[in-house]
Amino acid sequence: NLRRESPEEWLVIAKQDGMCCEERDGKRVYLGAMSWNDKKLIRPIRGVYRVTERTIEADGQILLTPIVEAEVYWTTLSCAPSQIVNLYRDHATSEQFHSELKTDLNLERLPSGKFATNDLVLCAGLFAYNLLLAIGQISLQAPDAPVKTKVTRRRVRTVIENLIWLASRLVQHARETKLRFGRHSPWFPTFRRIYMALSG
């Protein structure tokens, strides 16, 4: 998020005030923070920077001129610079959650012109979203799901398609109501485990 400054200017600032860490041969990372004051600002704002200087590539190729990359974050947070960098890098994950809430649960456009109605719809949507996230996380706790790749998180759409839309039949017999699943249903063991975990 650079303004008019070049990465080389930030490298000079980082070499003066930042903390240097050599991650490997030919790659130095400078991390630090500074206070930025301007006439247009009511109070000074904090700038956190992470400047990377590469003189040798990862494959061992020596560079004639170093490659300089600068990441600058303007913030009001008072955390450590490394923590602020990690928080800003996790911004894309937060955007993915918003995207799932809007597209997978079809809450992109709220149905009413009244605020109270939209508030109720959004609260119900958030409850359903959190419940689907919990179901997705429980489904990952045992290797009984018929998936080919190992993942650490399942999208809400995947949870809906695999576990909520699971084919079954509602049967009433001997004064009991039961769900009947196919004999060779691949997702049934996972469904049963999640049902037992949430009903207990």
XYZ file of N, CA, C and O in Angstrom:
800
model
N 0.849 -1.180 0.000
C 0.000 0.000 0.000
C 0.892 1.240 0.000
O 0.804 2.089 0.893
N 1.740 1.329 -0.982
C 2.689 2.441 -1.043
C 2.017 3.698 -1.571
O 1.098 3.643 -2.365
N 2.495 4.839 -1.129
C 2.013 6.126 -1.631
C 2.966 6.583 -2.738
O 3.103 5.938 -3.752
N 3.661 7.672 -2.517
C 4.599 8.164 -3.535
C 6.006 7.607 -3.340
O 6.886 7.836 -4.153
N 6.218 6.888 -2.241
C 7.564 6.414 -1.936
C 7.892 5.170 -2.757
O 7.026 4.384 -3.084
N 9.155 5.010 -3.040
C 9.617 3.813 -3.745
C 10.057 2.774 -2.716
O 10.360 3.112 -1.565
N 10.105 1.496 -3.105
C 10.598 0.467 -2.164
C 12.009 0.744 -1.663
O 12.340 0.415 -0.526
N 12.839 1.383 -2.520
C 14.206 1.695 -2.106
C 14.229 2.707 -0.960
O 15.075 2.638 -0.068
N 13.287 3.683 -0.990
C 13.208 4.645 0.107
C 12.829 3.952 1.411
O 13.374 4.267 2.480
N 11.902 3.002 1.324
C 11.524 2.264 2.516
C 12.655 1.378 3.006
O 12.784 1.138 4.213
N 13.498 0.904 2.095
C 14.659 0.104 2.501
C 15.629 0.943 3.323
O 16.173 0.473 4.324
N 15.837 2.201 2.935
C 16.715 3.105 3.702
C 16.144 3.323 5.094
O 16.869 3.256 6.099
N 14.834 3.567 5.182
C 14.187 3.765 6.490
C 14.298 2.496 7.333
O 14.602 2.548 8.530
N 14.063 1.345 6.691
C 14.098 0.078 7.415
C 15.496 -0.248 7.925
O 15.654 -0.774 9.028
N 16.526 0.071 7.146
C 17.902 -0.188 7.591
C 18.282 0.686 8.773
O 19.094 0.291 9.606
N 17.686 1.874 8.852
C 17.993 2.776 9.969
C 17.273 2.365 11.246
O 17.870 2.305 12.316
N 15.950 2.077 11.137
C 15.136 1.888 12.338
C 14.569 0.491 12.508
O 14.092 0.152 13.591
N 14.552 -0.314 11.466
C 13.878 -1.609 11.544
C 14.731 -2.713 12.133
O 15.946 -2.571 12.313
N 14.087 -3.821 12.408
C 14.756 -5.010 12.922
C 15.012 -5.952 11.752
O 14.082 -6.288 11.005
N 16.240 -6.380 11.599
C 16.623 -7.200 10.449
C 16.610 -8.677 10.816
O 17.043 -9.073 11.895
N 16.116 -9.480 9.871
C 16.115 -10.932 10.034
C 16.542 -11.539 8.703
O 15.930 -11.262 7.670
N 17.588 -12.349 8.724
C 18.055 -12.997 7.499
C 17.408 -14.376 7.415
O 17.805 -15.306 8.112
N 16.393 -14.504 6.553
C 15.645 -15.752 6.449
C 16.447 -16.852 5.766
O 16.298 -18.022 6.070
N 17.278 -16.470 4.804
C 18.180 -17.404 4.133
C 19.298 -16.581 3.531
O 19.295 -15.359 3.623
N 20.269 -17.248 2.902
C 21.362 -16.516 2.259
C 20.812 -15.636 1.144
O 20.138 -16.117 0.231
N 21.082 -14.343 1.243
C 20.660 -13.428 0.195
C 19.249 -12.889 0.336
O 18.763 -12.203 -0.557
N 18.598 -13.159 1.462
C 17.254 -12.618 1.679
C 17.166 -12.053 3.090
O 17.197 -12.779 4.069
N 17.066 -10.723 3.143
C 16.927 -10.043 4.418
C 15.557 -9.403 4.505
O 15.090 -8.782 3.560
N 14.931 -9.549 5.665
C 13.609 -8.965 5.906
C 13.730 -7.986 7.059
O 14.219 -8.335 8.138
N 13.300 -6.747 6.812
C 13.312 -5.696 7.827
C 11.873 -5.444 8.268
O 10.979 -5.282 7.442
N 11.673 -5.399 9.574
C 10.343 -5.211 10.136
C 10.403 -4.093 11.158
O 11.324 -4.051 11.991
N 9.443 -3.178 11.082
C 9.450 -2.076 12.043
C 8.205 -1.220 11.928
O 7.308 -1.472 11.131
N 8.170 -0.168 12.737
C 7.035 0.757 12.753
C 7.556 2.173 12.928
O 8.633 2.388 13.482
N 6.776 3.125 12.425
C 7.142 4.532 12.570
C 5.868 5.363 12.689
O 4.774 4.924 12.304
N 6.011 6.538 13.234
C 4.878 7.442 13.378
C 4.902 8.446 12.236
O 5.942 9.036 11.933
N 3.757 8.618 11.578
C 3.663 9.491 10.406
C 2.785 10.681 10.752
O 1.642 10.522 11.155
N 3.337 11.874 10.580
C 2.579 13.082 10.899
C 2.389 13.918 9.643
O 3.292 14.031 8.828
N 1.192 14.469 9.489
C 0.869 15.289 8.324
C -0.058 16.414 8.771
O -0.787 16.284 9.753
N -0.026 17.532 8.030
C -0.888 18.670 8.389
C -2.370 18.321 8.272
O -3.208 18.850 8.991
N -2.705 17.411 7.350
C -4.100 17.043 7.134
C -4.632 16.108 8.219
O -5.833 15.930 8.347
N -3.740 15.491 8.991
C -4.156 14.529 10.010
C -4.395 15.216 11.344
O -3.669 16.147 11.713
N -5.405 14.756 12.061
C -5.682 15.297 13.396
C -4.594 14.867 14.375
O -4.140 15.644 15.201
N -4.191 13.617 14.271
C -3.120 13.085 15.123
C -2.218 12.198 14.274
O -2.635 11.726 13.211
N -1.022 11.932 14.725
C -0.111 11.083 13.939
C -0.687 9.675 13.753
O -1.401 9.170 14.608
N -0.363 9.079 12.614
C -0.817 7.717 12.315
C 0.400 6.799 12.281
O 1.508 7.226 11.942
N 0.187 5.555 12.639
C 1.289 4.588 12.720
C 1.440 3.854 11.411
O 0.466 3.365 10.828
N 2.653 3.777 10.946
C 2.962 3.014 9.746
C 3.826 1.816 10.104
O 4.871 1.966 10.730
N 3.378 0.634 9.717
C 4.139 -0.599 9.955
C 4.653 -1.084 8.612
O 3.902 -1.150 7.646
N 5.920 -1.404 8.537
C 6.516 -1.801 7.265
C 7.225 -3.144 7.376
O 7.708 -3.531 8.446
N 7.234 -3.836 6.253
C 7.995 -5.085 6.095
C 8.698 -4.992 4.753
O 8.058 -5.054 3.707
N 9.987 -4.814 4.796
C 10.774 -4.611 3.579
C 11.662 -5.832 3.366
O 12.381 -6.260 4.267
N 11.588 -6.402 2.163
C 12.378 -7.585 1.819
C 13.420 -7.203 0.781
O 13.087 -6.610 -0.248
N 14.680 -7.536 1.062
C 15.781 -7.277 0.125
C 16.388 -8.614 -0.287
O 16.888 -9.363 0.550
N 16.338 -8.898 -1.599
C 16.876 -10.156 -2.114
C 18.106 -9.861 -2.961
O 18.033 -9.104 -3.922
N 19.215 -10.495 -2.622
C 20.424 -10.415 -3.448
C 20.735 -11.754 -4.109
O 21.503 -11.812 -5.052
N 20.131 -12.826 -3.575
C 20.283 -14.173 -4.145
C 18.892 -14.790 -4.219
O 18.117 -14.730 -3.266
N 18.580 -15.386 -5.378
C 17.288 -16.046 -5.539
C 17.250 -17.339 -4.716
O 18.280 -17.829 -4.262
N 16.042 -17.906 -4.567
C 15.880 -19.138 -3.777
C 16.629 -20.314 -4.399
O 17.066 -21.231 -3.697
N 16.811 -20.288 -5.739
C 17.528 -21.381 -6.409
C 19.040 -21.179 -6.438
O 19.760 -21.951 -7.060
N 19.539 -20.106 -5.805
C 20.981 -19.858 -5.724
C 21.518 -18.865 -6.742
O 22.701 -18.542 -6.728
N 20.678 -18.363 -7.638
C 21.093 -17.391 -8.653
C 21.420 -16.054 -7.985
O 20.591 -15.457 -7.323
N 22.662 -15.565 -8.178
C 23.079 -14.279 -7.610
C 22.577 -13.156 -8.518
O 22.737 -13.208 -9.741
N 21.989 -12.144 -7.927
C 21.418 -11.027 -8.683
C 22.418 -9.890 -8.824
O 23.179 -9.604 -7.901
N 22.418 -9.239 -9.989
C 23.291 -8.080 -10.203
C 22.841 -6.895 -9.359
O 23.657 -6.196 -8.752
N 21.543 -6.646 -9.350
C 20.980 -5.590 -8.500
C 19.944 -6.233 -7.582
O 19.180 -7.098 -8.010
N 19.904 -5.819 -6.335
C 18.950 -6.452 -5.411
C 17.499 -6.125 -5.755
O 17.190 -5.059 -6.281
N 16.631 -7.077 -5.477
C 15.184 -6.875 -5.627
C 14.638 -6.451 -4.268
O 14.854 -7.131 -3.260
N 13.945 -5.323 -4.260
C 13.406 -4.775 -3.009
C 11.882 -4.765 -3.093
O 11.307 -4.249 -4.052
N 11.245 -5.355 -2.100
C 9.784 -5.335 -1.991
C 9.414 -4.702 -0.657
O 10.025 -5.012 0.371
N 8.420 -3.818 -0.679
C 8.001 -3.131 0.545
C 6.503 -3.302 0.750
O 5.718 -3.111 -0.173
N 6.138 -3.695 1.948
C 4.733 -3.747 2.356
C 4.571 -2.739 3.482
O 5.289 -2.797 4.484
N 3.628 -1.807 3.314
C 3.407 -0.770 4.317
C 1.933 -0.793 4.711
O 1.059 -0.811 3.854
N 1.679 -0.804 6.010
C 0.318 -0.838 6.536
C 0.110 0.359 7.446
O 0.843 0.540 8.421
N -0.871 1.204 7.121
C -1.223 2.356 7.947
C -2.315 1.914 8.896
O -3.374 1.445 8.478
N -2.070 2.050 10.189
C -2.963 1.442 11.161
C -3.062 2.280 12.429
O -2.198 3.127 12.704
N -4.106 2.035 13.180
C -4.257 2.633 14.509
C -4.026 1.584 15.595
O -4.165 1.879 16.778
N -3.706 0.357 15.195
C -3.456 -0.709 16.159
C -2.123 -0.501 16.851
O -1.165 0.004 16.265
N -2.057 -0.930 18.112
C -0.817 -0.754 18.882
C -0.085 -2.079 19.087
O 0.780 -2.175 19.944
N -0.422 -3.108 18.301
C 0.226 -4.427 18.432
C 1.662 -4.365 17.913
O 2.097 -3.377 17.341
N 2.359 -5.473 18.086
C 3.704 -5.612 17.535
C 3.637 -5.615 16.007
O 2.644 -6.082 15.438
N 4.667 -5.089 15.319
C 4.637 -5.053 13.848
C 4.397 -6.407 13.193
O 3.653 -6.501 12.216
N 4.990 -7.475 13.716
C 4.799 -8.803 13.116
C 3.340 -9.245 13.228
O 2.786 -9.842 12.297
N 2.696 -8.921 14.355
C 1.289 -9.288 14.540
C 0.389 -8.502 13.590
O -0.564 -9.044 13.034
N 0.690 -7.227 13.369
C -0.104 -6.403 12.458
C 0.012 -6.917 11.033
O -0.977 -7.000 10.301
N 1.221 -7.310 10.611
C 1.420 -7.861 9.266
C 0.587 -9.134 9.096
O -0.081 -9.323 8.074
N 0.607 -10.007 10.116
C -0.181 -11.241 10.043
C -1.682 -10.958 9.996
O -2.426 -11.633 9.279
N -2.137 -9.964 10.743
C -3.562 -9.612 10.736
C -3.995 -9.104 9.365
O -5.048 -9.476 8.856
N -3.183 -8.264 8.749
C -3.536 -7.739 7.436
C -3.460 -8.817 6.363
O -4.222 -8.785 5.399
N -2.546 -9.771 6.518
C -2.467 -10.852 5.538
C -3.671 -11.778 5.644
O -4.034 -12.445 4.687
N -4.294 -11.839 6.827
C -5.464 -12.683 7.023
C -6.738 -11.998 6.540
O -7.827 -12.556 6.671
N -6.602 -10.807 5.968
C -7.761 -10.056 5.469
C -8.476 -10.816 4.351
O -9.704 -10.794 4.260
N -7.725 -11.512 3.516
C -8.329 -12.276 2.415
C -9.196 -13.409 2.947
O -10.232 -13.732 2.370
N -8.796 -14.028 4.072
C -9.603 -15.081 4.674
C -10.947 -14.530 5.132
O -11.989 -15.146 4.940
N -10.917 -13.344 5.723
C -12.161 -12.698 6.149
C -13.067 -12.411 4.952
O -14.281 -12.615 5.013
N -12.476 -11.969 3.852
C -13.263 -11.717 2.636
C -13.893 -13.004 2.103
O -15.002 -12.991 1.581
N -13.185 -14.119 2.258
C -13.739 -15.401 1.795
C -14.969 -15.788 2.622
O -15.953 -16.293 2.086
N -14.923 -15.543 3.939
C -16.082 -15.819 4.787
C -17.271 -14.966 4.362
O -18.400 -15.440 4.303
N -17.023 -13.676 4.063
C -18.109 -12.800 3.611
C -18.689 -13.305 2.290
O -19.905 -13.285 2.086
N -17.809 -13.753 1.409
C -18.260 -14.261 0.112
C -19.146 -15.492 0.286
O -20.172 -15.629 -0.374
N -18.756 -16.398 1.180
C -19.562 -17.588 1.434
C -20.930 -17.217 1.987
O -21.945 -17.791 1.594
N -20.956 -16.261 2.908
C -22.225 -15.848 3.507
C -23.157 -15.265 2.450
O -24.361 -15.532 2.451
N -22.596 -14.497 1.510
C -23.428 -13.850 0.491
C -23.855 -14.818 -0.613
O -25.019 -14.850 -0.996
N -22.909 -15.604 -1.127
C -23.225 -16.435 -2.298
C -23.804 -17.791 -1.911
O -24.844 -18.197 -2.432
N -23.151 -18.512 -0.996
C -23.579 -19.870 -0.662
C -24.919 -19.892 0.071
O -25.706 -20.823 -0.086
N -25.181 -18.881 0.901
C -26.458 -18.816 1.616
C -27.436 -17.842 0.972
O -28.507 -17.586 1.521
N -27.054 -17.290 -0.166
C -27.920 -16.402 -0.944
C -28.399 -15.203 -0.119
O -29.572 -14.839 -0.131
N -27.459 -14.571 0.606
C -27.797 -13.391 1.402
C -27.169 -12.126 0.822
O -26.894 -11.179 1.550
N -26.937 -12.138 -0.485
C -26.314 -10.968 -1.112
C -27.272 -9.781 -1.113
O -26.873 -8.652 -0.866
N -28.530 -10.063 -1.396
C -29.548 -9.013 -1.366
C -30.594 -9.387 -0.334
O -31.225 -10.443 -0.435
N -30.803 -8.520 0.646
C -31.783 -8.794 1.690
C -33.194 -8.533 1.154
O -33.386 -7.665 0.301
N -34.208 -9.275 1.632
C -35.502 -9.319 0.952
C -36.414 -8.114 1.152
O -37.314 -7.892 0.361
N -36.207 -7.355 2.216
C -37.205 -6.348 2.562
C -36.619 -4.947 2.567
O -35.410 -4.755 2.613
N -37.515 -3.977 2.540
C -37.109 -2.573 2.677
C -37.124 -2.131 4.128
O -36.739 -1.011 4.441
N -37.589 -3.003 5.012
C -37.650 -2.661 6.432
C -36.426 -3.210 7.155
O -36.058 -4.373 6.999
N -35.840 -2.368 7.972
C -34.605 -2.740 8.657
C -34.819 -3.914 9.601
O -33.985 -4.821 9.671
N -35.915 -3.923 10.352
C -36.164 -4.988 11.336
C -36.285 -6.353 10.663
O -35.777 -7.360 11.170
N -36.939 -6.393 9.501
C -37.085 -7.664 8.776
C -35.734 -8.162 8.280
O -35.403 -9.346 8.422
N -34.955 -7.252 7.697
C -33.619 -7.635 7.216
C -32.719 -8.068 8.368
O -31.890 -8.979 8.215
N -32.876 -7.435 9.528
C -32.099 -7.817 10.704
C -32.420 -9.248 11.113
O -31.536 -10.036 11.425
N -33.704 -9.584 11.097
C -34.126 -10.949 11.447
C -33.595 -11.978 10.448
O -33.096 -13.046 10.833
N -33.671 -11.656 9.152
C -33.172 -12.566 8.105
C -31.670 -12.766 8.251
O -31.155 -13.888 8.147
N -30.947 -11.685 8.507
C -29.489 -11.777 8.649
C -29.099 -12.581 9.884
O -28.154 -13.376 9.845
N -29.825 -12.400 10.996
C -29.543 -13.184 12.212
C -29.780 -14.678 11.968
O -28.976 -15.515 12.394
N -30.872 -15.002 11.273
C -31.141 -16.405 10.948
C -30.068 -16.959 10.013
O -29.623 -18.105 10.156
N -29.631 -16.135 9.046
C -28.572 -16.554 8.127
C -27.252 -16.793 8.843
O -26.536 -17.755 8.544
N -26.916 -15.931 9.805
C -25.675 -16.108 10.562
C -25.727 -17.368 11.424
O -24.723 -18.080 11.562
N -26.890 -17.637 12.001
C -27.041 -18.866 12.793
C -26.828 -20.093 11.911
O -26.104 -21.023 12.276
N -27.463 -20.092 10.733
C -27.303 -21.220 9.801
C -25.855 -21.338 9.332
O -25.315 -22.445 9.217
N -25.220 -20.200 9.067
C -23.832 -20.205 8.593
C -22.898 -20.803 9.644
O -22.051 -21.649 9.336
N -23.046 -20.368 10.899
C -22.188 -20.895 11.968
C -22.436 -22.382 12.195
O -21.503 -23.145 12.468
N -23.699 -22.805 12.070
C -24.018 -24.221 12.225
C -23.389 -25.053 11.105
O -22.820 -26.130 11.353
N -23.438 -24.547 9.881
C -22.822 -25.259 8.753
C -21.301 -25.307 8.891
O -20.674 -26.314 8.541
N -20.696 -24.225 9.406
C -19.248 -24.245 9.653
C -18.888 -25.299 10.696
O -17.898 -26.018 10.549
N -19.706 -25.395 11.753
C -19.455 -26.401 12.791
C -19.581 -27.811 12.220
O -18.753 -28.686 12.507
N -20.593 -28.033 11.393
C -20.764 -29.347 10.753
C -19.553 -29.672 9.878
O -19.043 -30.802 9.889
N -19.077 -28.675 9.133
C -17.900 -28.885 8.287
C -16.658 -29.237 9.081
O -15.885 -30.115 8.689
N -16.475 -28.588 10.236
C -15.298 -28.884 11.060
C -15.402 -30.256 11.716
O -14.418 -30.976 11.809
N -16.613 -30.628 12.160
C -16.790 -31.963 12.760
C -16.554 -33.047 11.713
O -15.999 -34.109 12.008
N -16.935 -32.770 10.470
C -16.750 -33.782 9.415
C -15.281 -34.054 9.130
O -14.940 -35.090 8.571
N -14.401 -33.119 9.513
C -12.967 -33.306 9.265
C -12.250 -34.047 10.390
O -11.070 -34.350 10.270
N -12.950 -34.345 11.481
C -12.292 -34.919 12.655
C -12.006 -36.407 12.544
O -11.290 -36.963 13.359
N -12.578 -37.071 11.551
C -12.316 -38.501 11.343
C -12.197 -38.765 9.848
O -12.789 -38.051 9.043
N -11.433 -39.779 9.458
C -11.201 -40.036 8.023
C -12.294 -40.876 7.357
O -12.005 -41.740 6.533
N -13.570 -40.648 7.724
C -14.640 -41.457 7.141
C -15.333 -40.768 5.978
O -16.235 -41.340 5.367
N -14.933 -39.547 5.640
C -15.556 -38.835 4.519
C -14.948 -39.305 3.201
O -13.729 -39.460 3.100
N -15.777 -39.541 2.183
C -15.256 -40.037 0.895
C -14.685 -38.913 0.034
O -15.233 -38.552 -0.995
N -13.568 -38.346 0.469
C -12.910 -37.278 -0.299
C -11.508 -37.740 -0.674
O -10.888 -38.520 0.039
N -11.010 -37.216 -1.782
C -9.705 -37.652 -2.285
C -8.556 -36.843 -1.687
O -7.470 -37.355 -1.493
N -8.803 -35.560 -1.447
C -7.723 -34.700 -0.954
C -7.956 -34.344 0.505
O -9.102 -34.194 0.946
N -6.869 -34.189 1.231
C -6.958 -33.820 2.642
C -7.042 -32.300 2.739
O -6.198 -31.587 2.191
N -8.053 -31.797 3.432
C -8.243 -30.358 3.576
C -8.358 -30.013 5.054
O -8.586 -30.880 5.898
N -8.187 -28.722 5.365
C -8.303 -28.272 6.752
C -9.618 -27.556 7.002
O -9.964 -27.286 8.142
N -10.338 -27.247 5.909
C -11.609 -26.535 6.053
C -12.491 -26.834 4.856
O -11.998 -26.940 3.744
N -13.802 -26.974 5.106
C -14.748 -27.209 4.016
C -15.598 -25.970 3.813
O -16.074 -25.364 4.775
N -15.809 -25.612 2.554
C -16.692 -24.484 2.250
C -18.130 -24.824 2.625
O -18.516 -25.998 2.648
N -18.914 -23.783 2.886
C -20.320 -23.976 3.251
C -21.074 -24.658 2.121
O -21.890 -25.561 2.356
N -20.785 -24.286 0.872
C -21.461 -24.914 -0.269
C -21.183 -26.419 -0.311
O -22.076 -27.222 -0.587
N -19.955 -26.823 -0.023
C -19.589 -28.240 -0.020
C -20.333 -28.986 1.080
O -20.801 -30.114 0.870
N -20.434 -28.372 2.261
C -21.159 -28.999 3.370
C -22.630 -29.192 3.002
O -23.217 -30.253 3.242
N -23.225 -28.174 2.377
C -24.636 -28.269 1.978
C -24.827 -29.390 0.951
O -25.733 -30.221 1.072
N -23.956 -29.430 -0.056
C -24.110 -30.424 -1.123
C -23.876 -31.846 -0.634
O -24.568 -32.783 -1.045
N -22.897 -32.044 0.261
C -22.537 -33.396 0.681
C -23.363 -33.930 1.845
O -23.633 -35.141 1.903
N -23.723 -33.056 2.788
C -24.351 -33.553 4.019
C -25.796 -33.100 4.222
O -26.596 -33.838 4.780
N -26.124 -31.891 3.788
C -27.500 -31.406 3.979
C -28.410 -31.971 2.891
O -29.550 -32.354 3.160
N -27.920 -32.025 1.670
C -28.723 -32.566 0.557
C -28.545 -34.076 0.405
O -28.832 -34.631 -0.650
N -28.094 -34.756 1.444
C -27.874 -36.192 1.387
C -29.205 -36.916 1.145
O -30.189 -36.681 1.854
N -29.246 -37.762 0.143
C -30.500 -38.438 -0.243
C -30.977 -39.359 0.872
O -30.224 -40.190 1.383
N -32.226 -39.192 1.260
C -32.824 -40.034 2.295
C -34.337 -40.054 2.107
O -34.876 -39.318 1.280
N -35.016 -40.886 2.904
C -36.470 -40.987 2.811
C -37.043 -40.979 4.214
O -36.534 -41.672 5.110
N -38.069 -40.176 4.427
C -38.727 -40.108 5.730
C -39.772 -41.223 5.800
O -40.701 -41.266 4.998
N -39.597 -42.123 6.769
C -40.447 -43.312 6.874
C -41.125 -43.316 8.243
O -40.476 -43.115 9.272
N -42.438 -43.564 8.245
C -43.189 -43.730 9.493
C -43.625 -45.185 9.612
O -44.316 -45.706 8.729
N -43.212 -45.826 10.704
C -43.521 -47.246 10.898
C -43.529 -47.537 12.392
O -42.620 -47.118 13.121
N -44.536 -48.255 12.850
C -44.674 -48.673 14.249
C -44.577 -47.480 15.192
O -43.853 -47.505 16.187
N -45.316 -46.440 14.855
C -45.371 -45.202 15.632
C -44.017 -44.520 15.790
O -43.757 -43.797 16.740
N -43.129 -44.754 14.868
C -41.809 -44.113 14.867
C -41.573 -43.473 13.509
O -42.027 -43.987 12.478
N -40.879 -42.354 13.543
C -40.497 -41.664 12.315
C -38.985 -41.785 12.159
O -38.228 -41.434 13.073
N -38.561 -42.291 11.010
C -37.131 -42.529 10.790
C -36.706 -41.973 9.444
O -37.515 -41.813 8.529
N -35.394 -41.704 9.347
C -34.788 -41.362 8.065
C -34.122 -42.613 7.530
O -33.312 -43.235 8.225
N -34.439 -43.001 6.316
C -33.824 -44.168 5.690
C -32.845 -43.687 4.626
O -33.184 -42.875 3.769
N -31.627 -44.216 4.680
C -30.585 -43.864 3.719
C -30.299 -45.064 2.833
O -30.599 -46.206 3.180
N -29.704 -44.791 1.700
C -29.324 -45.868 0.807
C -28.268 -46.769 1.429
O -27.440 -46.325 2.226
N -28.305 -48.027 1.068
C -27.369 -48.996 1.644
C -25.919 -48.638 1.344
O -25.024 -48.868 2.144
N -25.668 -48.079 0.167
C -24.291 -47.760 -0.237
C -24.050 -46.248 -0.263
O -23.268 -45.752 -1.068
N -24.729 -45.508 0.595
C -24.547 -44.057 0.661
C -23.153 -43.746 1.193
O -22.830 -44.085 2.341
N -22.288 -43.079 0.399
C -20.894 -42.883 0.836
C -20.749 -41.891 1.993
O -19.800 -41.986 2.765
N -21.685 -40.959 2.124
C -21.574 -39.943 3.168
C -22.311 -40.322 4.444
O -22.281 -39.570 5.419
N -22.989 -41.486 4.479
C -23.773 -41.839 5.661
C -22.934 -41.981 6.937
O -23.359 -41.500 7.997
N -21.748 -42.636 6.923
C -20.966 -42.713 8.172
C -20.611 -41.342 8.740
O -20.673 -41.132 9.958
N -20.268 -40.406 7.853
C -19.952 -39.049 8.315
C -21.195 -38.374 8.871
O -21.148 -37.720 9.915
N -22.336 -38.525 8.169
C -23.599 -37.937 8.616
C -23.984 -38.468 9.999
O -24.370 -37.706 10.888
N -23.842 -39.776 10.170
C -24.213 -40.385 11.457
C -23.312 -39.889 12.583
O -23.783 -39.591 13.686
N -22.019 -39.773 12.316
C -21.086 -39.298 13.347
C -21.400 -37.860 13.748
O -21.394 -37.508 14.936
N -21.697 -37.006 12.765
C -22.022 -35.608 13.055
C -23.334 -35.523 13.824
O -23.460 -34.752 14.795
N -24.311 -36.343 13.433
C -25.616 -36.349 14.129
C -25.432 -36.747 15.589
O -26.013 -36.126 16.504
N -24.624 -37.759 15.846
C -24.386 -38.219 17.224
C -23.629 -37.160 18.024
O -23.879 -36.975 19.218
N -22.711 -36.457 17.358
C -21.931 -35.425 18.061
C -22.796 -34.225 18.453
O -22.643 -33.663 19.537
N -23.732 -33.847 17.569
C -24.556 -32.661 17.817
C -25.788 -32.970 18.654
O -26.338 -32.073 19.298
N -26.231 -34.229 18.680
C -27.447 -34.545 19.437
C -27.139 -34.936 20.879
O -28.031 -35.005 21.712
N -25.882 -35.208 21.183
C -25.519 -35.675 22.520
C -25.300 -34.611 23.509
O -25.541 -33.548 23.669
